[in-house]
Short mmCIF file of C-alpha atoms in Angstrom, two decimals:
data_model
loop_
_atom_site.label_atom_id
_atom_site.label_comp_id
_atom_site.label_asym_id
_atom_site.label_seq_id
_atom_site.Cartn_x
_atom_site.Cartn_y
_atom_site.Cartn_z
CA UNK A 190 131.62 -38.74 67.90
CA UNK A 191 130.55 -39.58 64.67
CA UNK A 192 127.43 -37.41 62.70
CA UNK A 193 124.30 -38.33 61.38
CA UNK A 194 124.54 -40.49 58.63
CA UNK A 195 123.43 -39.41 55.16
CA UNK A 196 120.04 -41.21 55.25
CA UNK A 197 119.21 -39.89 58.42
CA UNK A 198 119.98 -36.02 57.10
CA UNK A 199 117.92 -36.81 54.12
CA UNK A 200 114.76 -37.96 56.22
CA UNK A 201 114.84 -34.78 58.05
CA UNK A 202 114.85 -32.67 55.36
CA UNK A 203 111.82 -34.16 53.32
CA UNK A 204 108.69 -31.96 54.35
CA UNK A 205 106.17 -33.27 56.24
CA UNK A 206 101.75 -33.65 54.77
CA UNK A 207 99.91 -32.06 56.70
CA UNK A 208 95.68 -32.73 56.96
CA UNK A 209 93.95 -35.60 56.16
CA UNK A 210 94.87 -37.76 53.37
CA UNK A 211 92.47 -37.18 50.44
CA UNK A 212 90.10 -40.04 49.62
CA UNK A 213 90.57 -42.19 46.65
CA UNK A 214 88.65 -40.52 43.46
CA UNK A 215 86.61 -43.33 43.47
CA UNK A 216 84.95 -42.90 46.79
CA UNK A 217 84.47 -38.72 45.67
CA UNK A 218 82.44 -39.33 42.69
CA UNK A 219 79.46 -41.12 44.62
CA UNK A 220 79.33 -38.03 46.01
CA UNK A 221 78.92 -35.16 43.74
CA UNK A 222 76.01 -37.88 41.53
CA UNK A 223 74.04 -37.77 45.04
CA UNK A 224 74.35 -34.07 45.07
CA UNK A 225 72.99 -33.62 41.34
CA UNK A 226 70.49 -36.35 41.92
CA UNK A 227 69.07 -34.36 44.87
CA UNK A 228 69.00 -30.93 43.03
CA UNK A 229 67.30 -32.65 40.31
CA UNK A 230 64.69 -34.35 42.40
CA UNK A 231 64.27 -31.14 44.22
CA UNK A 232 64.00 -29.02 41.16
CA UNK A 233 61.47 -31.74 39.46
CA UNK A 234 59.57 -31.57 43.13
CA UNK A 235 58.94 -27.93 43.01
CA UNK A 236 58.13 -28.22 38.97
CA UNK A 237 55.08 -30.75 40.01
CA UNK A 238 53.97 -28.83 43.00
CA UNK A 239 53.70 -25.85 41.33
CA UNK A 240 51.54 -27.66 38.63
CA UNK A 241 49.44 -28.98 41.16
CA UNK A 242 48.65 -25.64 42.46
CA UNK A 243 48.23 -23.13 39.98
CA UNK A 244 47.84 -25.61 36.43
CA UNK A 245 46.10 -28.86 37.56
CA UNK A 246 42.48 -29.23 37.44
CA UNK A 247 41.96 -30.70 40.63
CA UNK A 248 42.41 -27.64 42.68
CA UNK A 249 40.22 -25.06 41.08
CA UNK A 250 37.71 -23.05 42.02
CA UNK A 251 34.13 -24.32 41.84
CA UNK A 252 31.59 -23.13 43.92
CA UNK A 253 31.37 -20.00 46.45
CA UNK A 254 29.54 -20.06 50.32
CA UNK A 255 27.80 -17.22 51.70
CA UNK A 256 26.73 -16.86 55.12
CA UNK A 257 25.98 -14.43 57.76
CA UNK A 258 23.69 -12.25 55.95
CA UNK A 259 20.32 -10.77 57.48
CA UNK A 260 19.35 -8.35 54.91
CA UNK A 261 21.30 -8.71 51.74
CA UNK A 262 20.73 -11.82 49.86
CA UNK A 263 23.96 -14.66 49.51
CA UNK A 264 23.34 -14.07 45.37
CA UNK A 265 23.83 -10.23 45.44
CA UNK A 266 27.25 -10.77 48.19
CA UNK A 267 28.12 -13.49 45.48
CA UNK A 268 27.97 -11.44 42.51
CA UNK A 269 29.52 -8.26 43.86
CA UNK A 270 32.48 -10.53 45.35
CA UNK A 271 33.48 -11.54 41.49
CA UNK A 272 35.28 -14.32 42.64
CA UNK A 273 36.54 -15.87 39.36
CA UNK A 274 35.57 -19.53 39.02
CA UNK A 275 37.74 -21.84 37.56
CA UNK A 276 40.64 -20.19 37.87
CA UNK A 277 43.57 -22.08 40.36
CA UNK A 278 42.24 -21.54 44.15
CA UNK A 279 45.83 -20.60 45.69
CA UNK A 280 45.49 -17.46 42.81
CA UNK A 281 42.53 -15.95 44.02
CA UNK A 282 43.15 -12.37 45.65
CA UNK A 283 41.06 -13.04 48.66
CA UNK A 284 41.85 -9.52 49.62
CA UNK A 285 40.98 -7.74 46.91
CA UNK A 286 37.36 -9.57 47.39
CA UNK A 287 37.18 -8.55 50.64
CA UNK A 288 37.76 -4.74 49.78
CA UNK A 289 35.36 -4.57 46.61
CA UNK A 290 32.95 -6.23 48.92
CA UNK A 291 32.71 -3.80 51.39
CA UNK A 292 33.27 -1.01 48.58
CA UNK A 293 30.54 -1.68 46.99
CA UNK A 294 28.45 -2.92 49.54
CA UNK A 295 28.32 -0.39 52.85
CA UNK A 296 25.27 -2.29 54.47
CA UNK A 297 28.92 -4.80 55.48
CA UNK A 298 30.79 -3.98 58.39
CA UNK A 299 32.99 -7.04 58.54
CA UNK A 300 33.58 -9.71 55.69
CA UNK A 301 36.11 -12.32 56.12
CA UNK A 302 37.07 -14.01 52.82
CA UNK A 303 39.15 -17.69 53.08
CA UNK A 304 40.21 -20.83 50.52
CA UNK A 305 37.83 -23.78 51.67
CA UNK A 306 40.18 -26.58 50.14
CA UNK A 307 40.11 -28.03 47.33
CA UNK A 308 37.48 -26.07 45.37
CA UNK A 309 35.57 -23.65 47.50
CA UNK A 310 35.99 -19.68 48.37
CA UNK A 311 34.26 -18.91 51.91
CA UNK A 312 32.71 -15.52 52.45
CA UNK A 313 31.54 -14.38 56.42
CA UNK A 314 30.09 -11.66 56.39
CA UNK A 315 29.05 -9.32 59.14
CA UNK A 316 26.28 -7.03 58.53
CA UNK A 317 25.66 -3.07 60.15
CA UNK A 318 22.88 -3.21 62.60
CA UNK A 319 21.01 -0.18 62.62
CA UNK A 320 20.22 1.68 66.11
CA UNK A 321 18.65 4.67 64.27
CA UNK A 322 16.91 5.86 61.34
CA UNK A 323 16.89 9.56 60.13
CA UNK A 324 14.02 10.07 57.62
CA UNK A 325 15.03 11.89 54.29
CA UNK A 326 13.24 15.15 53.33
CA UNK A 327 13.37 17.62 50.18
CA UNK A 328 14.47 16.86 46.81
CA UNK A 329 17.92 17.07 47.32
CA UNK A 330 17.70 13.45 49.14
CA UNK A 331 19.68 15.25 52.13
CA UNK A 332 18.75 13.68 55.76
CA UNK A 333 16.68 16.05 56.61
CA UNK A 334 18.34 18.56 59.49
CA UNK A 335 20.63 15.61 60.16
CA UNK A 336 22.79 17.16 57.73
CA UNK A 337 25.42 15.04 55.68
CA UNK A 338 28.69 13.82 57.42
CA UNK A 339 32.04 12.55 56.17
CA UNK A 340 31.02 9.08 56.70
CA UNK A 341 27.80 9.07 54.67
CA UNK A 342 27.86 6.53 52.07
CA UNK A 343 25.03 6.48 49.96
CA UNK A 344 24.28 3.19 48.36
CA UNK A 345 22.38 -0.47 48.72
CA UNK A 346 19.17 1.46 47.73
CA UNK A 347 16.37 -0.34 48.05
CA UNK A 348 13.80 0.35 45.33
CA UNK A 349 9.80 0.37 46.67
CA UNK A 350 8.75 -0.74 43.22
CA UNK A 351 5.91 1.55 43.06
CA UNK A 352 7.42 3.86 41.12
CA UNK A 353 5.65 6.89 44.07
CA UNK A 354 8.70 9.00 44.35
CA UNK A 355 6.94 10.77 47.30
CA UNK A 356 7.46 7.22 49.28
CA UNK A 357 9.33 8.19 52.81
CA UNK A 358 12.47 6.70 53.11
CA UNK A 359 15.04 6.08 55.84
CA UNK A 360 18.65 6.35 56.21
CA UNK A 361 19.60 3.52 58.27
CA UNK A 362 22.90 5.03 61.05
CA UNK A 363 24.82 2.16 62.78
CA UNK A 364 26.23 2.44 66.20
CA UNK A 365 29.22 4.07 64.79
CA UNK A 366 27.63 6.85 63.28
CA UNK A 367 27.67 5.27 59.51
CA UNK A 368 24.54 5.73 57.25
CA UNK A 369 25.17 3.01 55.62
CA UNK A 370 21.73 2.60 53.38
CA UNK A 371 18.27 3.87 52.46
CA UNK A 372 15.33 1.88 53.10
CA UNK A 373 11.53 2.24 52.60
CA UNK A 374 10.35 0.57 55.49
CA UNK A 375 11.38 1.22 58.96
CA UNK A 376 12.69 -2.14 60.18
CA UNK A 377 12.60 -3.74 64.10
CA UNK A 378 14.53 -2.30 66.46
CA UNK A 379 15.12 0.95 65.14
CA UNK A 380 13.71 4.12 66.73
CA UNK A 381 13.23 7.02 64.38
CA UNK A 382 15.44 10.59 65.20
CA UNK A 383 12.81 13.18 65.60
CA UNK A 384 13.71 16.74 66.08
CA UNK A 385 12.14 19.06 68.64
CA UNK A 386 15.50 21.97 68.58
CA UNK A 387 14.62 25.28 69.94
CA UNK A 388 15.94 28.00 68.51
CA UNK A 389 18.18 28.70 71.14
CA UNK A 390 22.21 28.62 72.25
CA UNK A 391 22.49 24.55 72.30
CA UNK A 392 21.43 24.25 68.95
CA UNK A 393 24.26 27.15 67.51
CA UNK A 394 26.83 25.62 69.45
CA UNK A 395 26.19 21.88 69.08
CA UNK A 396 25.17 22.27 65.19
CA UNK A 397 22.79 19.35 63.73
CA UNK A 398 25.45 17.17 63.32
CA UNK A 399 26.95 16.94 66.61
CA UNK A 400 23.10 16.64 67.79
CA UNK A 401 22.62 13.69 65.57
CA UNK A 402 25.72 12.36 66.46
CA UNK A 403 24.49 12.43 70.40
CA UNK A 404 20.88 10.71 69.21
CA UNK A 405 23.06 7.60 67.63
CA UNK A 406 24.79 7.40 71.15
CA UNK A 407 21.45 7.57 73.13
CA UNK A 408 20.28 4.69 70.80
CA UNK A 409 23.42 2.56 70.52
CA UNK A 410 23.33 2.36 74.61
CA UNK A 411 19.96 1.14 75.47
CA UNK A 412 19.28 -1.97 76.78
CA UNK A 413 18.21 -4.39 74.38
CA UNK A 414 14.48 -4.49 75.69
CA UNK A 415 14.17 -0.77 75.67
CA UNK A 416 15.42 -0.72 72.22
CA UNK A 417 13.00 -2.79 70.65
CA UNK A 418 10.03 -0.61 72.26
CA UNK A 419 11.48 2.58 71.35
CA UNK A 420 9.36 4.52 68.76
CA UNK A 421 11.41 7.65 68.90
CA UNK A 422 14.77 9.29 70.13
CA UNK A 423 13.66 13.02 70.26
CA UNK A 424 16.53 16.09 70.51
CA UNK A 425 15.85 19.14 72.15
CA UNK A 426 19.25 20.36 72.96
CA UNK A 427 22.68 18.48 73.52
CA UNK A 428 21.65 17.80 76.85
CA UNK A 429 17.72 17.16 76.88
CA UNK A 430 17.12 13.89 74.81
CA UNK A 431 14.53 11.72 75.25
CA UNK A 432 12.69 8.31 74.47
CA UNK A 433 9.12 8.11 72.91
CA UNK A 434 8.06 3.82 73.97
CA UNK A 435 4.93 1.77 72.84
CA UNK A 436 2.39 2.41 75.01
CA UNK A 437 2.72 5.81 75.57
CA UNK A 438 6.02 5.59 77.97
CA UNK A 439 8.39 7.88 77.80
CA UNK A 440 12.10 8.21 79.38
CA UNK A 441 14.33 11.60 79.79
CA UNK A 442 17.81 10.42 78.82
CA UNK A 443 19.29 14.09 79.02
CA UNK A 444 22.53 14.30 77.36
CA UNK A 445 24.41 11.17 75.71
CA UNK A 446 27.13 10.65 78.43
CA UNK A 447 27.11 8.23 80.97
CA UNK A 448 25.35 5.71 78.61
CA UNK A 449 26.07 2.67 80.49
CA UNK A 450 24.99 4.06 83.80
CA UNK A 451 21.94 5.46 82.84
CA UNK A 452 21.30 1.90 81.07
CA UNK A 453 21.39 -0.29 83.81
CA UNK A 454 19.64 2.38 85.98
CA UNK A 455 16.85 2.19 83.54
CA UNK A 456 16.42 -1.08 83.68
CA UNK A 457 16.08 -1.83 87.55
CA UNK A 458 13.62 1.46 87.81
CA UNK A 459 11.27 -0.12 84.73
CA UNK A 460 11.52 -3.26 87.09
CA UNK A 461 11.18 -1.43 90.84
CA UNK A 462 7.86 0.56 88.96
CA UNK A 463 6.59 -1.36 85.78
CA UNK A 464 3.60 0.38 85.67
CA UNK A 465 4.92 4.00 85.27
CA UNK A 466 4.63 5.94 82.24
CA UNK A 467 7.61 8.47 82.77
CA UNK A 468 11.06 7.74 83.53
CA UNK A 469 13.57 9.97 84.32
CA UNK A 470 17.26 9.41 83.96
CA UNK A 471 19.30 12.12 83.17
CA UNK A 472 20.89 12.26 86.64
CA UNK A 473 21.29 8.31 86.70
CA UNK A 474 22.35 8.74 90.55
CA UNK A 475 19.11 10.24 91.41
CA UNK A 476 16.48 8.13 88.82
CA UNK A 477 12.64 9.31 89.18
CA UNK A 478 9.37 7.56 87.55
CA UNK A 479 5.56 9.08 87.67
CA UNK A 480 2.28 8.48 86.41
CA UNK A 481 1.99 4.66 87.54
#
């Protein structure tokens, strides 16, 4: 039997390509000029867009828009906020406004600071609401027997203009316990913290500040209408406080727990017996009026 032949050994011994056959160089350079053409568009995309943000005219800041405010003035929130015009409106540190603004300004619980596109800076401010005022006393401009807590912050004075530095003034407490300014007036809404302590056990165990802290709860938790008639919050002990009303009315709150009980109790026994003088609910399970 006769053997391969010569061309036939020489066939099997020539190795065999393996993968894909390359493409012609022709057909690869297309190729790599898209690629460049697309990082150059791409770097010459980001080059303008950057302009257009931070160098271009057309986006800078112009103007700034106050509102929310009751008591401060937009101009005085404007000028404390610093917000620097004409500079590029994607560069301005909105958060740094927001935190000399309510630095600088305590009468502002909330302030929320945005870009209003293409030229404007938008300030929202949310102003304290005061449920109580604590009248100052002695030279030292101390609140009185209030005493002066940790969250004190003495500022947005307001000036009578008189120039009588024996003018009363007020230190203005929010529902969260923040004195938050000093006013000359006492404005709507916001009873005056009188002090009738005895001498006794309740006021060495309580101290004044835990006592004031109590009068700010009695105030932050009455109804709205009782609120605005309230004259006075008056502290006897930590668990005998009571309400001086227009007209002569008067409620015993007792101690400040069970706010929102002795709330809505209030307000259906002012309605069951409008014409009573004397409310009573410390026990708000067992309310009790007189002298109608």
């Amino acid at each position: 039997m006769a053997g391969p032949t010569t061309a036939e050994r020489g066939e099997r011994q020539q190795p065999k390509k393996s993968g894909p056959p390359r493409p012609p160089l022709r057909r690869r350079l297309p190729r790599r000029r898209a690629l460049v053409l697309l990082a150059v568009a791409t770097v010459v995309l980001g080059t303008g867009l950057g302009w257009l943000l931070y160098g271009s005219p057309w986006l800078r800041t112009e103007h700034v828009s106050v509102s929310g405010t009751r008591v401060l003035t937009p101009e005085r929130v404007r000028s404390t906020a610093r917000v620097p015009l004409g500079s590029a409106l994607l560069s301005v540190d909105t958060d740094a406004i927001e935190a000399r603004l309510r630095g600088e300004l305590p009468r502002i619980d909330t302030v929320e600071v945005s870009r209003s596109w293409p030229h404007g800076i938008t300030l929202k401010v949310t102003e304290r609401v005061p449920v109580l005022l604590i009248e100052e006393t002695g030279e030292s401009g101390t609140s009185g027997k209030s005493g002066k807590s940790d969250e004190v912050e003495k500022s947005d004075q307001q000036d009578t203009g008189d120039g009588n530095n024996k003018a009363r003034k007020y230190v203005e407490v929010d529902k969260k316990g923040v004195r938050f300014a000093t006013v000359s007036r006492i404005p709507d809404g916001a009873p005056l913290l009188e002090w009738d302590v005895v001498r006794g056990a309740s006021a060495r165990r309580f101290g004044t500040e835990r006592l004031t802290r109590a009068a700010v709860d009695v105030a932050r938790d009455l109804p709205a209408g009782v609120a605005r008639d309230t004259r006075a919050v008056k502290v006897r002990s930590y668990d005998s406080v009571s309400l001086e009303l227009r007209g002569g009315r008067t409620v015993l709150w007792g101690s400040a727990e069970q706010g929102r009980a002795k709330a809505r109790t209030l307000t259906a026994l002012m309605k069951a017996a409008p014409r009573a003088r004397h409310f009573d609910v410390s026990v708000p399970t067992a309310p009790a009026s007189s002298g109608s």
